Every structure is written in C-alpha cells, then in structure tokens.
Short mmCIF file of N, CA and C and ligand atoms in Angstrom, two decimals:
data_model
loop_
_atom_site.label_atom_id
_atom_site.label_comp_id
_atom_site.label_asym_id
_atom_site.label_seq_id
_atom_site.Cartn_x
_atom_site.Cartn_y
_atom_site.Cartn_z
N UNK D 1 -17.61 -12.86 -7.00
CA UNK D 1 -16.95 -11.92 -6.21
C UNK D 1 -17.21 -12.11 -4.71
N UNK D 2 -16.25 -11.77 -3.92
CA UNK D 2 -16.43 -12.02 -2.53
C UNK D 2 -15.48 -11.14 -1.75
N UNK D 3 -15.85 -10.95 -0.52
CA UNK D 3 -15.02 -10.16 0.48
C UNK D 3 -14.10 -11.23 1.09
N UNK D 4 -12.83 -10.90 1.06
CA UNK D 4 -11.82 -11.77 1.76
C UNK D 4 -11.51 -11.21 3.11
N UNK D 5 -10.98 -12.10 3.97
CA UNK D 5 -10.48 -11.61 5.22
C UNK D 5 -9.11 -10.93 5.05
N UNK D 6 -8.98 -9.76 5.67
CA UNK D 6 -7.72 -9.08 5.68
C UNK D 6 -6.87 -9.51 6.86
N UNK D 7 -5.78 -10.18 6.63
CA UNK D 7 -4.99 -10.68 7.70
C UNK D 7 -4.25 -9.59 8.37
N UNK D 8 -4.03 -9.69 9.71
CA UNK D 8 -3.40 -8.67 10.46
C UNK D 8 -1.98 -9.01 10.88
N UNK D 9 -1.28 -7.87 11.29
CA UNK D 9 0.08 -8.01 11.67
C UNK D 9 0.23 -9.17 12.73
N UNK D 10 1.28 -10.00 12.48
CA UNK D 10 1.43 -11.14 13.29
C UNK D 10 1.18 -12.43 12.47
N UNK D 11 0.43 -12.30 11.36
CA UNK D 11 0.22 -13.37 10.45
C UNK D 11 1.50 -13.59 9.66
N UNK D 12 1.99 -14.75 9.58
CA UNK D 12 3.38 -14.96 8.89
C UNK D 12 3.34 -14.54 7.35
N UNK D 13 2.11 -14.70 6.68
CA UNK D 13 2.19 -14.38 5.27
C UNK D 13 2.53 -12.83 5.03
N UNK D 14 2.21 -12.00 5.97
CA UNK D 14 2.60 -10.60 5.86
C UNK D 14 4.08 -10.35 5.84
N UNK D 15 4.87 -11.38 6.29
CA UNK D 15 6.30 -11.25 6.41
C UNK D 15 7.09 -11.95 5.30
N UNK D 16 6.39 -12.56 4.37
CA UNK D 16 7.03 -13.35 3.35
C UNK D 16 7.20 -12.48 2.09
N UNK D 17 8.29 -12.78 1.38
CA UNK D 17 8.55 -12.21 0.05
C UNK D 17 7.58 -12.86 -0.92
N UNK D 18 6.66 -12.08 -1.53
CA UNK D 18 5.63 -12.69 -2.41
C UNK D 18 6.35 -13.11 -3.70
N UNK D 19 5.77 -14.11 -4.39
CA UNK D 19 6.33 -14.56 -5.58
C UNK D 19 5.76 -13.77 -6.80
N UNK D 20 6.60 -13.57 -7.93
CA UNK D 20 6.06 -12.91 -9.06
C UNK D 20 5.02 -13.73 -9.71
N UNK D 21 4.10 -13.09 -10.51
CA UNK D 21 3.12 -13.83 -11.26
C UNK D 21 3.67 -13.96 -12.67
N UNK D 22 3.48 -15.07 -13.18
CA UNK D 22 3.87 -15.33 -14.66
C UNK D 22 2.80 -14.75 -15.55
N UNK D 23 3.22 -14.21 -16.66
CA UNK D 23 2.30 -13.56 -17.62
C UNK D 23 1.07 -14.46 -17.93
N UNK D 24 1.29 -15.78 -18.13
CA UNK D 24 0.22 -16.73 -18.43
C UNK D 24 -0.77 -16.86 -17.37
N UNK D 25 -0.43 -16.51 -16.07
CA UNK D 25 -1.30 -16.71 -14.96
C UNK D 25 -2.30 -15.54 -14.92
N UNK D 26 -2.03 -14.44 -15.57
CA UNK D 26 -2.91 -13.23 -15.42
C UNK D 26 -4.28 -13.53 -15.94
N UNK D 27 -4.49 -14.41 -16.90
CA UNK D 27 -5.83 -14.77 -17.37
C UNK D 27 -6.44 -15.96 -16.60
N UNK D 28 -5.67 -16.42 -15.61
CA UNK D 28 -6.18 -17.66 -14.95
C UNK D 28 -7.39 -17.30 -14.00
N UNK D 29 -8.20 -18.27 -13.75
CA UNK D 29 -9.26 -18.11 -12.78
C UNK D 29 -8.76 -17.66 -11.41
N UNK D 30 -7.61 -18.18 -11.04
CA UNK D 30 -7.03 -17.86 -9.75
C UNK D 30 -6.88 -16.29 -9.60
N UNK D 31 -6.12 -15.76 -10.67
CA UNK D 31 -5.78 -14.30 -10.55
C UNK D 31 -7.06 -13.41 -10.80
N UNK D 32 -7.92 -13.91 -11.74
CA UNK D 32 -9.15 -13.06 -11.97
C UNK D 32 -10.02 -13.03 -10.73
N UNK D 33 -10.19 -14.13 -10.10
CA UNK D 33 -10.94 -14.15 -8.79
C UNK D 33 -10.29 -13.32 -7.75
N UNK D 34 -8.93 -13.56 -7.60
CA UNK D 34 -8.31 -12.86 -6.50
C UNK D 34 -8.43 -11.35 -6.75
N UNK D 35 -8.31 -10.90 -7.96
CA UNK D 35 -8.38 -9.43 -8.32
C UNK D 35 -9.76 -8.88 -7.98
N UNK D 36 -10.78 -9.61 -8.48
CA UNK D 36 -12.16 -9.17 -8.21
C UNK D 36 -12.40 -9.13 -6.60
N UNK D 37 -11.97 -10.05 -6.00
CA UNK D 37 -12.17 -10.21 -4.56
C UNK D 37 -11.38 -9.05 -3.83
N UNK D 38 -10.18 -8.71 -4.32
CA UNK D 38 -9.36 -7.67 -3.74
C UNK D 38 -10.14 -6.33 -3.91
N UNK D 39 -10.80 -6.09 -5.00
CA UNK D 39 -11.42 -4.85 -5.28
C UNK D 39 -12.67 -4.75 -4.34
N UNK D 40 -13.36 -5.82 -4.22
CA UNK D 40 -14.52 -5.85 -3.27
C UNK D 40 -14.10 -5.59 -1.84
N UNK D 41 -13.00 -6.28 -1.50
CA UNK D 41 -12.45 -6.16 -0.08
C UNK D 41 -11.90 -4.78 0.17
N UNK D 42 -11.24 -4.13 -0.76
CA UNK D 42 -10.76 -2.77 -0.60
C UNK D 42 -11.98 -1.82 -0.36
N UNK D 43 -12.98 -1.96 -1.25
CA UNK D 43 -14.18 -1.12 -1.16
C UNK D 43 -14.90 -1.23 0.18
N UNK D 44 -14.98 -2.51 0.63
CA UNK D 44 -15.67 -2.76 1.85
C UNK D 44 -14.92 -2.15 3.09
N UNK D 45 -13.59 -2.30 2.95
CA UNK D 45 -12.79 -1.81 4.13
C UNK D 45 -12.61 -0.32 4.06
N UNK D 46 -12.88 0.34 2.96
CA UNK D 46 -12.73 1.73 2.76
C UNK D 46 -11.28 2.21 2.69
N UNK D 47 -10.48 1.35 2.24
CA UNK D 47 -8.98 1.77 2.16
C UNK D 47 -8.62 2.38 0.70
N UNK D 48 -7.41 2.73 0.56
CA UNK D 48 -6.98 3.26 -0.81
C UNK D 48 -6.01 2.33 -1.51
N UNK D 49 -5.57 1.31 -0.80
CA UNK D 49 -4.69 0.28 -1.45
C UNK D 49 -4.77 -0.93 -0.69
N UNK D 50 -4.45 -2.03 -1.51
CA UNK D 50 -4.45 -3.38 -0.95
C UNK D 50 -3.50 -4.27 -1.71
N UNK D 51 -2.69 -5.01 -1.00
CA UNK D 51 -1.70 -5.91 -1.69
C UNK D 51 -2.16 -7.28 -1.37
N UNK D 52 -1.94 -8.22 -2.37
CA UNK D 52 -2.45 -9.55 -2.26
C UNK D 52 -2.00 -10.28 -0.94
N UNK D 53 -0.82 -10.07 -0.46
CA UNK D 53 -0.46 -10.79 0.77
C UNK D 53 -1.46 -10.42 1.94
N UNK D 54 -2.07 -9.25 1.88
CA UNK D 54 -3.00 -8.83 2.89
C UNK D 54 -4.30 -9.70 2.94
N UNK D 55 -4.55 -10.32 1.78
CA UNK D 55 -5.62 -11.31 1.86
C UNK D 55 -5.05 -12.79 1.72
N UNK D 56 -3.84 -12.91 2.26
CA UNK D 56 -3.23 -14.20 2.50
C UNK D 56 -2.82 -14.90 1.13
N UNK D 57 -2.58 -14.14 0.14
CA UNK D 57 -2.14 -14.64 -1.16
C UNK D 57 -0.82 -14.07 -1.42
N UNK D 58 0.22 -15.00 -1.35
CA UNK D 58 1.60 -14.37 -1.40
C UNK D 58 2.13 -14.19 -2.95
N UNK D 59 1.50 -13.34 -3.65
CA UNK D 59 1.89 -13.07 -5.02
C UNK D 59 2.03 -11.51 -5.22
N UNK D 60 2.80 -11.16 -6.22
CA UNK D 60 3.15 -9.75 -6.37
C UNK D 60 2.08 -9.01 -7.22
N UNK D 61 1.05 -8.68 -6.44
CA UNK D 61 -0.13 -8.06 -7.02
C UNK D 61 -0.66 -7.04 -5.99
N UNK D 62 -0.92 -5.81 -6.46
CA UNK D 62 -1.51 -4.82 -5.60
C UNK D 62 -2.44 -3.91 -6.34
N UNK D 63 -3.44 -3.38 -5.66
CA UNK D 63 -4.36 -2.41 -6.33
C UNK D 63 -4.30 -1.10 -5.46
N UNK D 64 -4.57 -0.02 -6.15
CA UNK D 64 -4.64 1.36 -5.54
C UNK D 64 -5.82 2.03 -6.10
N UNK D 65 -6.62 2.65 -5.33
CA UNK D 65 -7.69 3.50 -5.81
C UNK D 65 -7.87 4.62 -4.79
N UNK D 66 -7.73 5.90 -5.32
CA UNK D 66 -7.81 7.03 -4.36
C UNK D 66 -8.82 7.93 -4.92
N UNK D 67 -9.78 8.19 -4.05
CA UNK D 67 -10.97 9.08 -4.47
C UNK D 67 -10.48 10.55 -4.68
N UNK D 68 -9.35 10.94 -4.06
CA UNK D 68 -8.90 12.32 -4.17
C UNK D 68 -9.68 13.32 -3.39
N UNK D 69 -9.21 14.57 -3.41
CA UNK D 69 -9.90 15.60 -2.63
C UNK D 69 -9.45 15.70 -1.21
N UNK D 70 -10.32 16.20 -0.35
CA UNK D 70 -9.90 16.38 1.03
C UNK D 70 -9.82 15.03 1.67
N UNK D 71 -8.77 14.86 2.56
CA UNK D 71 -8.64 13.52 3.27
C UNK D 71 -7.85 13.82 4.53
N UNK D 72 -7.68 12.78 5.27
CA UNK D 72 -6.88 12.95 6.54
C UNK D 72 -5.41 13.28 6.17
N UNK D 73 -5.01 13.16 4.93
CA UNK D 73 -3.68 13.51 4.49
C UNK D 73 -3.62 14.91 3.88
N UNK D 74 -4.70 15.68 4.00
CA UNK D 74 -4.83 16.95 3.36
C UNK D 74 -5.40 16.71 1.94
N UNK D 75 -5.26 17.71 1.11
CA UNK D 75 -5.77 17.58 -0.25
C UNK D 75 -4.94 16.56 -1.02
N UNK D 76 -5.51 15.54 -1.65
CA UNK D 76 -4.67 14.53 -2.36
C UNK D 76 -5.25 14.33 -3.72
N UNK D 77 -4.43 13.99 -4.72
CA UNK D 77 -4.83 13.79 -6.07
C UNK D 77 -5.63 12.48 -6.18
N UNK D 78 -6.55 12.39 -7.15
CA UNK D 78 -7.30 11.15 -7.26
C UNK D 78 -6.49 10.15 -8.17
N UNK D 79 -6.74 8.87 -7.95
CA UNK D 79 -6.20 7.84 -8.92
C UNK D 79 -7.25 6.79 -9.11
N UNK D 80 -7.73 6.61 -10.37
CA UNK D 80 -8.69 5.52 -10.56
C UNK D 80 -8.15 4.19 -10.21
N UNK D 81 -8.96 3.21 -9.98
CA UNK D 81 -8.59 1.87 -9.67
C UNK D 81 -7.51 1.32 -10.63
N UNK D 82 -6.34 1.05 -10.11
CA UNK D 82 -5.24 0.59 -10.97
C UNK D 82 -4.63 -0.63 -10.36
N UNK D 83 -4.35 -1.53 -11.26
CA UNK D 83 -3.78 -2.87 -10.86
C UNK D 83 -2.32 -2.90 -11.23
N UNK D 84 -1.49 -3.37 -10.30
CA UNK D 84 -0.01 -3.48 -10.49
C UNK D 84 0.38 -4.92 -10.17
N UNK D 85 0.94 -5.45 -11.28
CA UNK D 85 1.53 -6.87 -11.21
C UNK D 85 3.07 -6.71 -11.23
N UNK D 86 3.69 -7.50 -10.36
CA UNK D 86 5.19 -7.45 -10.31
C UNK D 86 5.86 -6.09 -10.39
N UNK D 87 5.31 -5.21 -9.52
CA UNK D 87 5.77 -3.77 -9.66
C UNK D 87 7.30 -3.66 -9.23
N UNK D 88 7.94 -2.65 -9.87
CA UNK D 88 9.26 -2.30 -9.43
C UNK D 88 9.32 -0.74 -9.29
N UNK D 89 9.98 -0.39 -8.24
CA UNK D 89 10.00 1.11 -7.91
C UNK D 89 11.43 1.60 -7.88
N UNK D 90 11.58 2.83 -8.42
CA UNK D 90 12.89 3.46 -8.54
C UNK D 90 12.75 4.79 -7.89
N UNK D 91 13.70 5.09 -6.95
CA UNK D 91 13.63 6.43 -6.32
C UNK D 91 14.38 7.39 -7.22
N UNK D 92 13.67 8.48 -7.55
CA UNK D 92 14.27 9.43 -8.54
C UNK D 92 15.18 10.52 -7.90
N UNK D 93 15.04 10.75 -6.61
CA UNK D 93 15.99 11.60 -5.92
C UNK D 93 15.83 11.41 -4.37
N UNK D 94 16.59 12.14 -3.63
CA UNK D 94 16.69 11.84 -2.16
C UNK D 94 15.76 12.56 -1.32
N UNK D 95 14.93 13.41 -1.98
CA UNK D 95 13.93 14.18 -1.21
C UNK D 95 12.98 13.33 -0.47
N UNK D 96 12.75 13.50 0.84
CA UNK D 96 11.78 12.73 1.59
C UNK D 96 10.71 13.59 2.23
N UNK D 97 9.66 13.02 2.61
CA UNK D 97 8.63 13.71 3.39
C UNK D 97 7.90 12.65 4.25
N UNK D 98 7.28 13.07 5.28
CA UNK D 98 6.66 12.06 6.25
C UNK D 98 5.12 12.23 6.21
N UNK D 99 4.54 11.13 6.43
CA UNK D 99 3.04 11.02 6.57
C UNK D 99 2.75 10.11 7.68
N UNK D 100 1.58 10.29 8.35
CA UNK D 100 0.98 9.37 9.25
C UNK D 100 0.30 8.27 8.55
N UNK D 101 1.04 7.15 8.33
CA UNK D 101 0.50 6.08 7.55
C UNK D 101 -0.40 5.10 8.49
N UNK D 102 -1.39 4.60 7.72
CA UNK D 102 -2.17 3.53 8.38
C UNK D 102 -2.22 2.35 7.45
N UNK D 103 -2.62 1.25 7.96
CA UNK D 103 -2.69 -0.03 7.16
C UNK D 103 -3.83 -0.93 7.54
N UNK D 104 -4.55 -1.43 6.60
CA UNK D 104 -5.67 -2.30 6.87
C UNK D 104 -5.26 -3.58 7.67
N UNK D 105 -3.91 -3.93 7.60
CA UNK D 105 -3.46 -5.01 8.35
C UNK D 105 -2.99 -4.66 9.77
N UNK D 106 -3.01 -3.38 10.06
CA UNK D 106 -2.60 -2.85 11.35
C UNK D 106 -3.70 -1.93 11.83
N UNK D 107 -4.92 -2.47 12.02
CA UNK D 107 -6.07 -1.66 12.31
C UNK D 107 -5.92 -0.82 13.64
N UNK D 108 -6.38 0.47 13.51
CA UNK D 108 -6.49 1.33 14.71
C UNK D 108 -5.22 2.09 15.01
N UNK D 109 -4.16 1.81 14.26
CA UNK D 109 -2.89 2.53 14.56
C UNK D 109 -2.51 3.41 13.38
N UNK D 110 -1.62 4.38 13.71
CA UNK D 110 -1.06 5.30 12.71
C UNK D 110 0.49 5.49 13.09
N UNK D 111 1.33 5.55 12.08
CA UNK D 111 2.70 5.70 12.36
C UNK D 111 3.28 6.64 11.40
N UNK D 112 4.23 7.54 11.95
CA UNK D 112 4.83 8.51 11.15
C UNK D 112 6.10 7.98 10.38
N UNK D 113 5.98 7.96 9.08
CA UNK D 113 7.11 7.36 8.25
C UNK D 113 7.53 8.41 7.14
N UNK D 114 8.87 8.56 7.03
CA UNK D 114 9.36 9.39 5.98
C UNK D 114 9.89 8.50 4.87
N UNK D 115 9.43 8.93 3.64
CA UNK D 115 9.87 8.18 2.45
C UNK D 115 10.26 9.11 1.29
N UNK D 116 10.99 8.59 0.28
CA UNK D 116 11.23 9.35 -0.86
C UNK D 116 9.95 9.85 -1.52
N UNK D 117 10.01 11.06 -2.09
CA UNK D 117 8.75 11.64 -2.59
C UNK D 117 8.78 11.78 -4.14
N UNK D 118 9.79 11.24 -4.79
CA UNK D 118 9.67 11.26 -6.23
C UNK D 118 10.14 9.87 -6.71
N UNK D 119 9.21 9.02 -7.24
CA UNK D 119 9.47 7.68 -7.65
C UNK D 119 8.94 7.39 -9.02
N UNK D 120 9.59 6.37 -9.63
CA UNK D 120 9.10 5.84 -10.87
C UNK D 120 8.69 4.38 -10.68
N UNK D 121 7.45 4.02 -11.16
CA UNK D 121 6.91 2.68 -10.99
C UNK D 121 6.83 2.00 -12.35
N UNK D 122 7.33 0.86 -12.35
CA UNK D 122 7.18 0.04 -13.67
C UNK D 122 6.45 -1.24 -13.16
N UNK D 123 5.44 -1.67 -13.92
CA UNK D 123 4.62 -2.86 -13.56
C UNK D 123 3.91 -3.34 -14.75
N UNK D 124 3.18 -4.52 -14.63
CA UNK D 124 2.28 -4.91 -15.62
C UNK D 124 0.87 -4.54 -15.07
N UNK D 125 -0.07 -4.40 -16.04
CA UNK D 125 -1.48 -4.22 -15.61
C UNK D 125 -2.12 -5.59 -15.64
N UNK D 126 -3.48 -5.64 -15.37
CA UNK D 126 -4.04 -6.93 -15.19
C UNK D 126 -4.08 -7.74 -16.52
N UNK D 127 -3.85 -7.07 -17.65
CA UNK D 127 -3.81 -7.89 -18.91
C UNK D 127 -2.37 -8.17 -19.42
N UNK D 128 -1.46 -7.72 -18.59
CA UNK D 128 0.00 -7.99 -18.93
C UNK D 128 0.67 -6.96 -19.74
N UNK D 129 -0.06 -5.81 -19.93
CA UNK D 129 0.64 -4.65 -20.60
C UNK D 129 1.53 -3.94 -19.61
N UNK D 130 2.71 -3.37 -20.17
CA UNK D 130 3.55 -2.61 -19.32
C UNK D 130 3.03 -1.25 -19.00
N UNK D 131 3.16 -0.91 -17.73
CA UNK D 131 2.78 0.45 -17.40
C UNK D 131 3.86 1.13 -16.63
N UNK D 132 4.06 2.44 -16.78
CA UNK D 132 5.10 3.15 -16.14
C UNK D 132 4.52 4.48 -15.66
N UNK D 133 4.78 4.80 -14.38
CA UNK D 133 4.21 6.00 -13.83
C UNK D 133 5.25 6.71 -13.08
N UNK D 134 5.23 8.06 -13.11
CA UNK D 134 6.10 8.87 -12.20
C UNK D 134 5.13 9.47 -11.16
N UNK D 135 5.48 9.31 -9.84
CA UNK D 135 4.56 9.72 -8.80
C UNK D 135 5.34 10.65 -7.80
N UNK D 136 4.64 11.59 -7.32
CA UNK D 136 5.12 12.58 -6.42
C UNK D 136 4.33 12.63 -5.16
N UNK D 137 5.05 13.08 -4.07
CA UNK D 137 4.36 13.30 -2.82
C UNK D 137 3.64 12.17 -2.25
N UNK D 138 2.40 12.40 -1.79
CA UNK D 138 1.58 11.46 -1.09
C UNK D 138 1.45 10.17 -1.89
N UNK D 139 1.28 10.29 -3.19
CA UNK D 139 1.12 9.11 -4.15
C UNK D 139 2.40 8.23 -3.99
N UNK D 140 3.43 8.88 -4.04
CA UNK D 140 4.77 8.18 -3.88
C UNK D 140 4.83 7.35 -2.65
N UNK D 141 4.30 7.91 -1.56
CA UNK D 141 4.29 7.20 -0.24
C UNK D 141 3.33 5.99 -0.36
N UNK D 142 2.15 6.22 -0.95
CA UNK D 142 1.14 5.22 -0.99
C UNK D 142 1.73 3.96 -1.73
N UNK D 143 2.43 4.17 -2.83
CA UNK D 143 2.90 3.06 -3.64
C UNK D 143 4.06 2.41 -2.88
N UNK D 144 4.91 3.09 -2.22
CA UNK D 144 5.95 2.44 -1.43
C UNK D 144 5.38 1.59 -0.42
N UNK D 145 4.35 2.13 0.16
CA UNK D 145 3.72 1.33 1.34
C UNK D 145 3.14 0.00 0.77
N UNK D 146 2.39 0.14 -0.36
CA UNK D 146 1.75 -1.08 -0.97
C UNK D 146 2.84 -2.10 -1.41
N UNK D 147 3.86 -1.57 -2.01
CA UNK D 147 4.88 -2.54 -2.64
C UNK D 147 5.69 -3.13 -1.51
N UNK D 148 5.86 -2.39 -0.38
CA UNK D 148 6.45 -3.07 0.79
C UNK D 148 5.83 -4.33 1.14
N UNK D 149 4.50 -4.42 1.06
CA UNK D 149 3.71 -5.57 1.44
C UNK D 149 4.21 -6.75 0.59
N UNK D 150 4.70 -6.46 -0.62
CA UNK D 150 5.15 -7.62 -1.49
C UNK D 150 6.44 -8.19 -1.03
N UNK D 151 7.16 -7.38 -0.24
CA UNK D 151 8.45 -7.80 0.21
C UNK D 151 8.46 -8.16 1.72
N UNK D 152 7.27 -8.35 2.26
CA UNK D 152 7.08 -8.78 3.65
C UNK D 152 7.42 -7.72 4.63
N UNK D 153 7.23 -6.38 4.20
CA UNK D 153 7.49 -5.23 5.09
C UNK D 153 6.23 -4.50 5.49
N UNK D 154 6.18 -4.01 6.61
CA UNK D 154 5.09 -3.13 7.11
C UNK D 154 5.55 -1.83 7.39
N UNK D 155 4.68 -0.79 7.51
CA UNK D 155 5.19 0.58 7.62
C UNK D 155 5.75 0.72 9.13
N UNK D 156 5.32 -0.22 10.00
CA UNK D 156 5.90 -0.10 11.40
C UNK D 156 7.40 -0.45 11.34
N UNK D 157 7.87 -1.11 10.32
CA UNK D 157 9.37 -1.32 10.23
C UNK D 157 10.12 -0.04 9.85
N UNK D 158 9.42 0.93 9.42
CA UNK D 158 10.10 2.17 8.89
C UNK D 158 9.73 3.47 9.66
N UNK D 159 9.23 3.28 10.88
CA UNK D 159 8.89 4.42 11.75
C UNK D 159 10.24 5.23 11.90
N UNK D 160 9.96 6.57 11.82
CA UNK D 160 11.11 7.43 12.04
C UNK D 160 11.62 7.30 13.50
N UNK D 161 10.68 7.03 14.36
CA UNK D 161 11.01 6.96 15.76
C UNK D 161 9.84 6.03 16.42
N UNK D 162 10.22 5.14 17.30
CA UNK D 162 9.21 4.20 17.81
C UNK D 162 8.13 4.92 18.59
N UNK D 163 8.35 6.10 19.06
CA UNK D 163 7.26 6.88 19.74
C UNK D 163 6.28 7.40 18.87
N UNK D 164 6.54 7.32 17.50
CA UNK D 164 5.61 7.89 16.57
C UNK D 164 4.75 6.81 16.00
N UNK D 165 4.27 5.92 16.89
CA UNK D 165 3.27 4.92 16.49
C UNK D 165 2.17 5.16 17.57
N UNK D 166 0.95 5.53 17.12
CA UNK D 166 -0.09 5.89 18.02
C UNK D 166 -1.42 5.33 17.61
N UNK D 167 -2.33 5.27 18.57
CA UNK D 167 -3.65 4.87 18.14
C UNK D 167 -4.35 6.03 17.37
N UNK D 168 -5.14 5.56 16.40
CA UNK D 168 -5.74 6.51 15.50
C UNK D 168 -6.53 7.62 16.27
N UNK D 169 -7.19 7.23 17.30
CA UNK D 169 -8.02 8.19 18.00
C UNK D 169 -7.14 9.11 18.92
N UNK D 170 -5.83 8.83 19.05
CA UNK D 170 -4.95 9.65 19.86
C UNK D 170 -4.16 10.55 18.93
N UNK D 171 -4.19 10.40 17.64
CA UNK D 171 -3.49 11.20 16.78
C UNK D 171 -3.65 12.76 16.97
N UNK D 172 -4.84 13.20 17.10
CA UNK D 172 -5.20 14.61 17.36
C UNK D 172 -4.48 15.11 18.64
N UNK D 173 -4.68 14.32 19.68
CA UNK D 173 -4.11 14.64 20.98
C UNK D 173 -2.58 14.77 20.93
N UNK D 174 -2.01 13.75 20.20
CA UNK D 174 -0.54 13.69 20.12
C UNK D 174 -0.05 14.90 19.39
N UNK D 175 -0.73 15.29 18.28
CA UNK D 175 -0.22 16.38 17.51
C UNK D 175 -0.35 17.70 18.29
N UNK D 176 -1.55 17.81 18.96
CA UNK D 176 -1.82 18.95 19.71
C UNK D 176 -0.71 19.22 20.83
N UNK D 177 -0.28 18.11 21.51
CA UNK D 177 0.68 18.23 22.53
C UNK D 177 2.02 18.64 21.94
N UNK D 178 2.33 18.15 20.72
CA UNK D 178 3.63 18.59 20.11
C UNK D 178 3.71 19.99 19.79
N UNK D 179 2.44 20.57 19.44
CA UNK D 179 2.43 21.96 19.04
C UNK D 179 2.48 22.90 20.27
N UNK D 180 2.24 22.35 21.47
CA UNK D 180 2.14 23.17 22.66
C UNK D 180 3.51 23.85 22.96
NI1 NI W 1 -0.78 -1.60 4.30
#
C-alpha cells in the first residue's frame, strides 16, 4: 500500500473520459493495488471521496467514505468505505440544491454548485457484484461530484456563477457579506 500523488487541476488526465474496467481486471494486481493505494491516499488527504483519475489512472473507479455527523456541510449521514466500478447515475427528479463543494484536485478553493438531489446509482463493487443505491441530498451531490471526475469534469465547470468560487479561508467572510 502506498500514498499516491493527487494530481491538480491543469493536469490533462483530469480532463479525460476514463475507460471502463473489464470484469476480469477487478482481480488483477493493477486494480487491487490501485484500490488499496486510493484508500490510503484518501485517508491521508482527509477527503470523503476519490476518483482514480485524481491519482492519474484514467479508469472508471471511485471510492467514497463519509464519517457522518457534524461537518462543514452541516449534519451529514455516514457512509462506510464503498467502491464504485463503472458507475452510472440516473437523476430521479428535477429538484436541486446547492453546496459549497471542494475537491482534493483543486486545493484551497470552494465553489457553489447546484445539483439534482435525488439520484440512483448503479455500479459494480470491487468483486464485480452489482450494487444499486438511491441517494438523497448531500450524498447525491458527493456522488455526482466523484463520477464527474470519470468524465473529465470538475466542479468548477458547474459553478452556478463564476463569482461563487472562493478561497476556503474566505468562505466565512464571503457568506457574512452576503448576509449583511
Ligand atoms: Ni473532486
């Protein structure tokens, strides 16, 4: 197991559409090592999700792990470490909500993005079994953010308004000014 470098916005791999993984590849040394390393890398970085392109591997693989409880997003539900291979996402209705998103590949910044809040996710787990989840609210946003990475998209592409991209340490000031 090892910590990989998280590539940052500007690296071309973050803009590529990642390739699907074949079922037979899931037991390969390449995927096993990548997955182990992604878990270590996510833990070390202190994030809640990581997609393979962020460690410069252009394959459709992402992990999510949410401790739950109080967070900078308010009270959020927990999700144990879950692996998603070749995920597909379906929007269940048109209701949207916004969050100040951050990304390990865009360090130091936060941007306000509105996304659908009820989605269904279909994917394979690390052993190739089918998984299906319905997600609401903040979790729906997290998954759309992670899966965007597999299509070469960053949250900065989806800002509601380009003025809603701020440095992390300015977020409090920014919001306080809006409330004035
Ligand atoms: Ni991200």
